[in-house]
Coordinates of C-alpha atoms in Angstrom, one line a residue:
X1 CA 152.9 104.2 71.8
X2 CA 151.7 102.6 74.6
X3 CA 153.5 105.5 76.6
X4 CA 151.8 107.9 74.4
X5 CA 148.4 105.8 75.2
X6 CA 148.6 106.0 78.7
X7 CA 149.6 109.5 78.9
X8 CA 146.7 110.9 76.9
X9 CA 144.6 108.8 78.9
X10 CA 146.0 110.6 81.9
X11 CA 145.4 113.7 80.8
X12 CA 142.1 113.2 80.4
X13 CA 141.7 111.4 83.7
X14 CA 142.5 114.8 85.1
X15 CA 139.6 116.9 83.8
X16 CA 137.1 114.4 83.8
X17 CA 135.3 113.8 87.7
X18 CA 135.1 110.9 88.9
X19 CA 131.7 109.8 88.3
X20 CA 132.1 110.0 85.2
X21 CA 135.3 108.3 85.0
X22 CA 133.7 105.4 87.0
X23 CA 130.0 105.0 84.6
X24 CA 131.9 102.6 82.0
X25 CA 133.1 100.6 85.2
X26 CA 129.6 100.6 86.8
X27 CA 127.9 99.3 83.5
X28 CA 130.6 96.8 83.3
X29 CA 129.9 96.0 86.8
X30 CA 126.1 95.5 86.1
X31 CA 126.4 93.2 82.9
X32 CA 128.7 90.9 85.2
X33 CA 127.1 90.7 88.1
X34 CA 123.3 90.4 88.5
X35 CA 121.4 93.3 90.2
X36 CA 120.3 92.4 93.8
X37 CA 116.7 91.9 94.5
X38 CA 114.8 95.1 95.6
X39 CA 113.6 93.2 99.5
X40 CA 110.7 94.7 101.1
X41 CA 111.4 94.1 105.1
X42 CA 108.7 92.3 107.1
X43 CA 108.1 96.1 108.8
X44 CA 107.3 97.4 105.2
X45 CA 104.7 94.7 104.3
X46 CA 103.5 94.6 107.5
X47 CA 102.9 98.4 107.1
X48 CA 101.3 98.2 103.7
X49 CA 99.1 95.0 104.7
X50 CA 97.6 96.9 107.6
X51 CA 96.2 99.6 105.1
X52 CA 93.8 96.9 103.5
X53 CA 92.0 96.1 107.1
X54 CA 89.7 99.5 106.7
X55 CA 88.1 98.8 103.4
X56 CA 87.4 95.2 104.6
X57 CA 86.2 95.6 108.1
X58 CA 83.9 98.6 107.0
X59 CA 82.7 96.7 103.8
X60 CA 82.1 93.5 106.0
X61 CA 80.1 95.5 108.3
X62 CA 78.2 96.6 105.8
X63 CA 77.7 93.3 103.9
X64 CA 76.7 91.5 106.5
X65 CA 74.8 93.5 108.3
X66 CA 73.2 96.5 106.8
X67 CA 70.5 94.8 105.0
X68 CA 69.2 93.2 108.3
X69 CA 69.9 96.8 109.6
X70 CA 67.8 98.5 107.6
X71 CA 64.8 96.1 107.6
X72 CA 64.5 95.1 111.5
X73 CA 66.3 97.9 113.0
X74 CA 65.9 101.0 111.0
X75 CA 62.5 99.7 110.1
X76 CA 62.6 100.4 106.4
X77 CA 60.2 98.7 104.0
X78 CA 62.1 95.7 101.7
X79 CA 61.5 97.7 98.6
X80 CA 63.3 101.1 99.7
X81 CA 65.7 98.8 101.4
X82 CA 66.4 97.1 98.2
X83 CA 66.8 100.9 96.6
X84 CA 69.3 101.7 99.1
X85 CA 71.3 98.9 98.6
X86 CA 71.4 98.8 94.8
X87 CA 71.8 102.6 94.4
X88 CA 74.7 102.3 96.6
X89 CA 76.2 99.7 95.3
X90 CA 75.6 101.1 92.0
X91 CA 77.3 104.6 93.0
X92 CA 80.5 103.1 94.7
X93 CA 81.2 100.5 91.2
X94 CA 80.3 104.0 89.1
X95 CA 83.1 106.0 91.7
X96 CA 85.8 103.2 91.1
X97 CA 86.6 104.1 87.0
X98 CA 85.9 107.9 88.3
X99 CA 88.6 107.8 90.8
X100 CA 90.9 105.7 89.3
X101 CA 90.4 108.8 86.1
X102 CA 91.2 111.3 88.8
X103 CA 94.3 109.3 89.9
X104 CA 95.8 108.9 86.5
X105 CA 95.5 112.5 86.1
X106 CA 97.5 113.2 89.4
X107 CA 101.1 114.3 89.4
X108 CA 103.8 112.6 91.6
X109 CA 104.0 114.7 95.1
X110 CA 106.7 114.2 97.8
X111 CA 104.5 111.9 99.2
X112 CA 103.9 109.8 96.0
X113 CA 100.9 110.0 93.9
X114 CA 98.6 107.5 95.7
X115 CA 98.7 108.7 99.2
X116 CA 97.4 112.1 99.0
X117 CA 94.3 110.6 98.1
X118 CA 94.6 108.3 101.3
X119 CA 95.5 110.9 103.4
X120 CA 93.0 112.9 102.6
X121 CA 89.6 110.8 102.0
X122 CA 90.1 109.2 105.7
X123 CA 88.8 111.9 107.7
X124 CA 85.5 112.4 106.0
X125 CA 85.1 108.3 105.5
X126 CA 84.8 107.6 109.1
X127 CA 82.3 110.7 109.5
X128 CA 79.9 109.4 106.7
X129 CA 80.2 106.0 108.1
X130 CA 79.2 106.6 111.5
X131 CA 75.9 108.1 110.2
X132 CA 74.7 105.4 107.8
X133 CA 74.7 103.5 111.2
X134 CA 72.3 106.7 113.1
X135 CA 68.8 106.5 112.8
X136 CA 67.4 110.1 112.3
X137 CA 64.4 110.9 114.3
X138 CA 62.2 112.2 111.3
X139 CA 60.8 109.5 109.2
X140 CA 59.5 111.4 106.0
X141 CA 63.4 111.4 104.7
X142 CA 64.8 108.2 106.2
X143 CA 65.2 106.4 103.2
X144 CA 67.3 109.7 101.7
X145 CA 69.8 109.6 104.9
X146 CA 70.7 106.2 105.1
X147 CA 71.0 106.4 100.7
X148 CA 72.7 109.6 100.9
X149 CA 75.8 108.8 103.5
X150 CA 75.9 105.3 102.1
X151 CA 76.5 106.4 98.8
X152 CA 79.1 109.2 100.4
X153 CA 80.7 106.2 102.3
X154 CA 81.7 104.5 99.5
X155 CA 82.6 107.4 97.5
X156 CA 85.3 108.2 99.9
X157 CA 86.4 104.6 100.9
X158 CA 86.7 104.6 97.5
X159 CA 89.4 106.8 97.1
X160 CA 91.2 105.1 99.9
X161 CA 91.1 101.8 98.6
X162 CA 91.6 102.3 94.8
X163 CA 95.2 103.9 95.1
X164 CA 95.6 101.7 98.4
X165 CA 95.0 98.4 95.5
X166 CA 97.2 100.4 92.4
X167 CA 99.9 100.7 95.5
X168 CA 100.6 96.8 95.3
X169 CA 102.5 97.8 91.8
X170 CA 104.7 100.7 93.3
X171 CA 106.1 98.8 96.5
X172 CA 108.4 96.8 94.7
X173 CA 109.2 96.0 90.9
X174 CA 110.0 92.1 91.7
X175 CA 106.9 90.0 91.1
X176 CA 107.9 87.6 94.2
X177 CA 108.1 90.6 96.8
X178 CA 104.9 92.0 95.3
X179 CA 103.0 88.5 95.4
X180 CA 104.7 88.1 99.3
X181 CA 103.5 91.6 100.1
X182 CA 100.1 91.0 98.8
X183 CA 100.2 87.4 100.9
X184 CA 100.6 89.8 104.2
X185 CA 97.8 92.0 102.7
X186 CA 95.3 89.0 102.1
X187 CA 96.0 87.9 105.8
X188 CA 95.4 91.0 107.5
X189 CA 92.5 92.1 105.4
X190 CA 91.3 88.6 106.4
X191 CA 91.9 89.8 109.8
X192 CA 90.0 92.8 109.3
X193 CA 86.9 91.0 108.4
X194 CA 86.8 89.0 111.7
X195 CA 87.7 92.5 113.5
X196 CA 84.8 94.1 111.6
X197 CA 82.7 90.5 112.3
X198 CA 83.4 90.7 115.8
X199 CA 83.2 94.3 117.0
X200 CA 79.9 94.9 115.0
X201 CA 78.8 91.2 115.5
X202 CA 79.4 91.1 119.0
X203 CA 78.6 94.5 120.0
X204 CA 75.3 94.4 118.1
X205 CA 74.5 90.8 119.2
X206 CA 74.5 92.0 123.0
X207 CA 71.4 93.9 122.3
X208 CA 68.0 92.3 121.8
X209 CA 66.6 93.4 118.0
X210 CA 62.7 93.3 119.0
X211 CA 60.3 91.3 117.5
X212 CA 56.8 90.4 117.3
X213 CA 55.5 86.5 117.6
X214 CA 52.4 87.8 115.7
X215 CA 52.2 89.8 112.2
X216 CA 48.8 90.8 113.7
X217 CA 50.8 92.8 117.0
X218 CA 52.1 95.2 114.3
X219 CA 48.6 97.0 114.0
X220 CA 48.0 96.8 117.9
X221 CA 51.2 97.4 119.0
X222 CA 50.6 100.9 119.5
X223 CA 47.8 100.0 122.3
X224 CA 50.0 97.0 123.7
X225 CA 51.5 97.7 127.6
X226 CA 54.8 96.3 126.1
X227 CA 55.2 98.8 123.7
X228 CA 57.3 101.0 126.1
X229 CA 59.8 97.6 126.8
X230 CA 60.0 97.2 122.8
X231 CA 60.8 101.0 122.2
X232 CA 63.5 100.8 124.9
X233 CA 65.1 97.6 123.3
X234 CA 65.3 98.9 119.8
X235 CA 66.5 102.0 121.2
X236 CA 69.3 100.5 122.9
X237 CA 70.0 98.6 119.5
X238 CA 70.3 101.4 117.9
X239 CA 72.6 102.8 120.1
X240 CA 74.9 99.4 119.7
X241 CA 74.9 99.8 116.0
X242 CA 76.1 103.3 116.7
X243 CA 79.0 101.8 119.0
X244 CA 80.0 99.3 116.8
X245 CA 80.5 102.3 114.1
X246 CA 82.6 104.4 116.4
X247 CA 85.4 101.1 117.1
X248 CA 85.4 100.2 113.5
X249 CA 86.0 104.3 112.5
X250 CA 88.7 104.4 114.8
X251 CA 90.5 101.3 113.8
X252 CA 90.4 103.2 110.3
X253 CA 92.1 106.0 111.0
X254 CA 94.7 103.9 113.4
X255 CA 95.2 101.4 110.0
X256 CA 95.8 104.6 107.5
X257 CA 98.4 106.9 109.9
X258 CA 100.0 103.2 110.1
X259 CA 100.1 102.9 105.9
X260 CA 101.4 106.3 105.5
X261 CA 104.3 106.4 108.1
X262 CA 105.2 102.8 106.9
X263 CA 104.7 102.6 102.9
X264 CA 107.1 104.3 100.0
X265 CA 105.5 104.4 96.9
X266 CA 108.4 103.6 94.2
X267 CA 108.3 104.4 90.2
X268 CA 109.4 102.1 87.6
X269 CA 112.5 102.8 86.6
X270 CA 111.2 102.6 82.7
X271 CA 108.1 104.8 84.0
X272 CA 110.9 107.8 85.3
X273 CA 111.7 108.3 81.9
X274 CA 108.6 109.1 80.4
X275 CA 107.1 112.5 80.3
X276 CA 103.8 112.3 80.9
X277 CA 101.3 109.0 81.7
X278 CA 98.9 108.1 78.7
X279 CA 95.8 110.0 78.2
X280 CA 93.0 108.1 80.2
X281 CA 90.7 107.0 77.4
X282 CA 93.4 105.9 75.5
X283 CA 94.6 104.0 78.2
X284 CA 91.1 102.6 78.9
X285 CA 90.6 101.5 75.6
X286 CA 94.2 99.3 75.7
X287 CA 93.3 98.2 79.2
X288 CA 89.4 96.7 78.0
X289 CA 91.4 95.2 74.6
X290 CA 93.7 93.6 77.0
X291 CA 92.9 89.8 76.5
X292 CA 93.8 88.2 79.8
X293 CA 92.2 91.2 81.8
X294 CA 89.0 90.5 80.3
X295 CA 89.1 86.8 80.7
X296 CA 90.3 87.3 84.5
X297 CA 87.2 89.7 85.3
X298 CA 85.0 87.4 83.7
X299 CA 86.0 84.5 85.7
X300 CA 86.1 86.3 89.2
X301 CA 83.4 88.4 88.5
X302 CA 81.0 85.3 88.8
X303 CA 82.6 84.1 91.9
X304 CA 82.8 86.9 93.5
X305 CA 79.1 87.4 93.2
X306 CA 78.4 84.1 94.9
X307 CA 80.5 85.0 98.1
X308 CA 78.5 88.4 97.9
X309 CA 75.3 87.3 98.2
X310 CA 75.9 84.7 100.6
X311 CA 77.5 87.2 102.2
X312 CA 74.5 89.9 101.8
X313 CA 71.7 87.2 102.9
X314 CA 73.8 85.4 105.6
X315 CA 72.5 87.3 108.8
X316 CA 68.9 86.7 107.5
X317 CA 69.1 83.3 106.4
X318 CA 70.2 82.7 110.1
X319 CA 68.2 84.3 111.9
X320 CA 64.8 83.3 110.0
X321 CA 65.6 79.9 107.7
X322 CA 68.1 78.2 110.2
X323 CA 66.4 79.8 113.4
X324 CA 69.8 81.2 115.0
X325 CA 68.6 84.4 115.7
X326 CA 71.3 84.7 118.7
X327 CA 74.2 82.4 116.7
X328 CA 74.8 83.9 113.3
X329 CA 77.1 86.6 114.8
X330 CA 79.2 83.4 116.2
X331 CA 78.9 81.8 112.7
X332 CA 80.7 85.1 110.9
X333 CA 83.5 84.6 113.2
X334 CA 83.9 81.0 112.7
X335 CA 83.8 81.5 109.0
X336 CA 86.2 84.5 109.1
X337 CA 88.5 82.6 111.7
X338 CA 89.2 79.9 109.6
X339 CA 89.8 82.1 106.5
X340 CA 92.7 84.2 108.4
X341 CA 94.3 80.7 109.6
X342 CA 94.2 79.4 106.0
X343 CA 95.7 81.9 104.1
X344 CA 98.9 81.2 105.1
X345 CA 98.4 77.8 103.3
X346 CA 96.4 79.1 100.3
X347 CA 99.9 81.2 99.8
X348 CA 102.0 78.1 100.1
X349 CA 99.7 76.0 97.2
X350 CA 99.8 78.5 95.0
X351 CA 103.4 79.2 94.9
X352 CA 103.9 75.4 94.9
X353 CA 101.4 74.4 92.3
X354 CA 100.1 77.4 90.5
X355 CA 97.8 80.4 91.2
X356 CA 95.0 78.7 88.4
X357 CA 95.2 75.1 90.2
X358 CA 94.4 77.1 93.4
X359 CA 91.4 78.9 92.4
X360 CA 90.1 75.4 91.0
X361 CA 90.5 73.9 94.5
X362 CA 90.0 77.0 96.3
X363 CA 86.8 78.0 95.2
X364 CA 84.9 75.1 94.3
X365 CA 85.5 73.6 97.5
X366 CA 82.7 76.0 98.9
X367 CA 80.2 73.8 96.8
X368 CA 80.1 70.4 98.5
X369 CA 79.5 72.5 102.0
X370 CA 76.3 74.8 100.5
X371 CA 75.0 71.6 99.0
X372 CA 74.8 70.5 102.7
X373 CA 73.4 73.5 103.6
X374 CA 70.6 73.2 101.1
X375 CA 69.7 69.8 102.5
X376 CA 69.9 68.9 105.9
X377 CA 67.2 70.0 108.6
X378 CA 68.8 72.9 110.8
X379 CA 71.4 71.9 112.8
X380 CA 73.7 74.2 114.8
X381 CA 76.6 71.9 115.0
X382 CA 76.8 70.9 111.5
X383 CA 76.1 74.9 111.0
X384 CA 79.0 75.4 112.5
X385 CA 81.4 72.6 110.6
X386 CA 80.1 74.1 107.0
X387 CA 81.0 77.3 108.7
X388 CA 84.8 76.4 109.4
X389 CA 85.0 74.9 106.1
X390 CA 83.4 77.4 104.1
X391 CA 86.3 79.8 105.8
X392 CA 88.5 77.9 103.6
X393 CA 87.0 78.3 100.3
X394 CA 86.3 82.5 101.6
X395 CA 90.5 82.7 102.3
X396 CA 90.7 81.3 98.4
X397 CA 88.4 84.3 97.1
X398 CA 90.5 86.8 99.2
X399 CA 93.8 85.9 97.8
X400 CA 93.6 84.7 95.0
X401 CA 92.2 87.6 92.6
X402 CA 94.4 90.1 93.8
X403 CA 97.1 88.0 93.8
X404 CA 96.8 87.2 90.0
X405 CA 95.9 90.7 89.1
X406 CA 99.6 92.3 89.0
X407 CA 100.3 89.8 86.7
X408 CA 97.6 90.6 83.8
X409 CA 99.4 94.0 84.6
X410 CA 103.4 93.2 83.8
X411 CA 101.9 91.1 80.4
X412 CA 100.1 94.3 79.7
X413 CA 103.4 96.5 80.3
X414 CA 105.3 93.9 78.1
X415 CA 103.0 94.3 75.1
X416 CA 102.5 98.1 75.3
X417 CA 105.6 99.2 77.0
X418 CA 105.3 103.0 76.6
X419 CA 101.8 102.8 78.1
X420 CA 102.4 103.8 81.6
X421 CA 99.9 105.2 84.7
X422 CA 97.3 102.6 83.7
X423 CA 97.4 100.7 86.8
X424 CA 94.8 102.3 88.4
X425 CA 92.6 101.8 85.6
X426 CA 92.9 97.8 86.3
X427 CA 92.0 97.9 89.3
X428 CA 89.4 100.6 89.6
X429 CA 87.5 98.9 86.8
X430 CA 88.5 95.2 88.0
X431 CA 86.5 96.2 91.4
X432 CA 83.6 98.2 88.8
X433 CA 82.4 95.2 87.6
X434 CA 82.2 93.4 90.3
X435 CA 80.3 95.7 92.3
X436 CA 78.1 96.9 89.8
X437 CA 77.3 93.4 89.8
X438 CA 77.1 92.7 93.0
X439 CA 75.1 96.0 93.8
X440 CA 72.3 94.4 90.9
X441 CA 72.1 90.8 92.9
X442 CA 71.8 92.5 96.5
X443 CA 68.9 94.6 94.6
X444 CA 67.4 91.8 93.3
X445 CA 68.1 89.3 96.6
X446 CA 65.8 92.0 98.6
X447 CA 63.3 92.4 96.3
X448 CA 62.9 88.4 96.3
X449 CA 62.2 88.9 100.0
X450 CA 59.9 91.4 99.1
X451 CA 57.9 89.7 96.7
X452 CA 57.9 86.5 99.1
X453 CA 56.3 88.7 102.0
X454 CA 58.9 89.5 104.3
X455 CA 57.5 91.2 107.5
X456 CA 59.7 93.2 109.8
X457 CA 59.8 93.4 113.0
X458 CA 58.7 89.8 113.0
X459 CA 60.2 87.1 115.1
X460 CA 59.7 84.5 112.2
X461 CA 58.9 84.9 108.4
X462 CA 56.5 82.9 106.3
X463 CA 57.5 79.8 104.7
X464 CA 58.5 81.8 101.0
X465 CA 60.4 83.6 102.8
X466 CA 62.5 81.1 104.3
X467 CA 62.8 78.8 100.8
X468 CA 63.6 82.0 99.4
X469 CA 66.8 82.9 101.6
X470 CA 67.9 79.1 101.5
X471 CA 68.2 79.4 97.3
X472 CA 70.1 83.1 98.0
X473 CA 72.6 81.2 100.2
X474 CA 72.9 77.9 98.8
X475 CA 71.4 77.0 95.4
X476 CA 72.2 80.6 93.9
X477 CA 75.8 80.9 94.7
X478 CA 76.5 77.2 93.6
X479 CA 75.6 78.1 90.0
X480 CA 77.6 81.3 89.9
X481 CA 80.9 79.3 91.1
X482 CA 80.5 76.9 88.7
X483 CA 80.0 79.4 86.0
X484 CA 83.2 81.4 87.3
X485 CA 85.1 78.1 87.2
X486 CA 84.4 77.8 83.6
X487 CA 84.8 80.9 82.1
X488 CA 88.3 80.6 84.3
X489 CA 89.1 77.8 81.9
X490 CA 90.1 80.5 79.2
X491 CA 92.6 82.6 81.5
X492 CA 96.2 82.2 79.4
X493 CA 98.5 83.3 82.0
X494 CA 99.8 80.0 83.8
X495 CA 102.9 79.5 85.4
X496 CA 105.2 78.7 82.6
X497 CA 103.8 82.4 81.1
X498 CA 104.4 84.0 84.1
X499 CA 107.8 83.3 84.6
X500 CA 108.4 84.2 80.9
X501 CA 107.3 88.0 81.5
X502 CA 108.8 88.2 84.7
X503 CA 112.2 87.8 82.6
X504 CA 110.9 90.0 80.2
X505 CA 110.0 92.5 82.6
X506 CA 113.5 92.1 84.1
X507 CA 115.4 92.5 81.1
X508 CA 113.4 96.0 80.4
X509 CA 114.4 97.4 83.6
X510 CA 117.5 96.8 83.4
X511 CA 117.9 98.3 80.1
X512 CA 115.9 101.2 81.1
X513 CA 118.0 101.6 84.3
X514 CA 121.6 101.4 82.2
X515 CA 120.6 103.8 79.4
X516 CA 119.2 106.1 82.3
X517 CA 122.2 106.0 83.8
X518 CA 124.0 106.5 80.1
X519 CA 122.1 109.5 79.4
X520 CA 122.6 111.0 82.8
X521 CA 126.4 110.8 82.0
X522 CA 126.5 111.7 78.4
X523 CA 124.6 115.2 79.2
X524 CA 127.2 115.4 82.3
X525 CA 130.6 115.1 80.1
X526 CA 128.6 117.5 77.2
X527 CA 128.2 119.9 80.0
X528 CA 131.6 119.5 80.8
X529 CA 133.6 119.6 77.8

């Protein structure tokens, strides 16, 4: 009997290909032996991380310098400047979900679903960025010029950054590998802000923007013999801004090339089995009803606004309130270098003590130093010390939001296992709320300067303007940080929840992989028989 069974088995063996015969053995081995983790090489992580630099370089340059450029170089009146800043940021916020919608409708190509967006947006984005910093000869449509190219650039850089952000979920299926790649990314992004600050600040800082000691001189400037010298200095300042824009645009292209050549998109095993992605608006309803996502947005919305207020008004604050006209670019560099060196520390800290603890300690550490700036008199040494200390908090603000968002998406996938293609929705709306609110805050802050009596081209501003700048850079951010931390108390995904989600997702992937293998083997067997 045993011989007969062996013979029967042997006859079947002669009919079936080895791939079918080995399927059962493979599945048995998979159950006995745990799957090897999907490791990313350091080169892969670096190539992925480099892709984050363009957005941060250009965003840093625009965030720190666009307001003072419009007011003192392009000489746009404060009300028009507030319109440019608000509409540009609001439009930028609107394009994030729009681009997310378009990406969710994109099909997978040989390059992936996200990479084509990055490739085709890059050349147009650098042209638009360069033209933002160009002052046209005509004055009638100057406001429209800057608004048009600012909005155009923000649209194109969104076509780069939204797919790049969503790429976090497609470089690896391992949560630990994504966290590690995110740490690489945040380090390089902070280096990008250092580059943006250094290039823009140091090049522009070499050109002295002309100013008038007495506002009354504005009325008689055309009759003054110094007008020629003032015009020459202003022309040099405009050329310096263009040179900085060209340098940043070149680095933008270089980083995009490294990203495209060094990173490959990967699909989740269970996603590959789906015929098509979930409809956008159905996915949007599910995303916006996911509790952890809303709570994460609410917490980081206020803390992000705090740092954006400081960013948008810092150059004016240093120039007019503190009186460090020739030092603000160096102070910015000190902040960003400090942030760069402390990113690895915060990555270790969140791994050791958890992400929520890192949020509380990292972001709240800025509050004492902002209070110190508000209370002390102008002192360059103390200001540098505060700048270095503030960089530590900036590093936490850079790293933690993007490190925590994948945890929310994993939690969503467990609760909605058949809702695929929603990653761009998560990332685009996450950025949408922050950008829209920052546009409102920057528009209001520039309008506040207008109401306080801000005057273009003067070397010293009235006392109400100085006081307004101090409130915008110190007290308002403190209030926003405290509100954000209070709201963040509601965020439910702690370290224990993260570990549970990780185990559940791993089981889901293994089940999808084994079922996919079984389906393929069954189909092949049926066709042979």
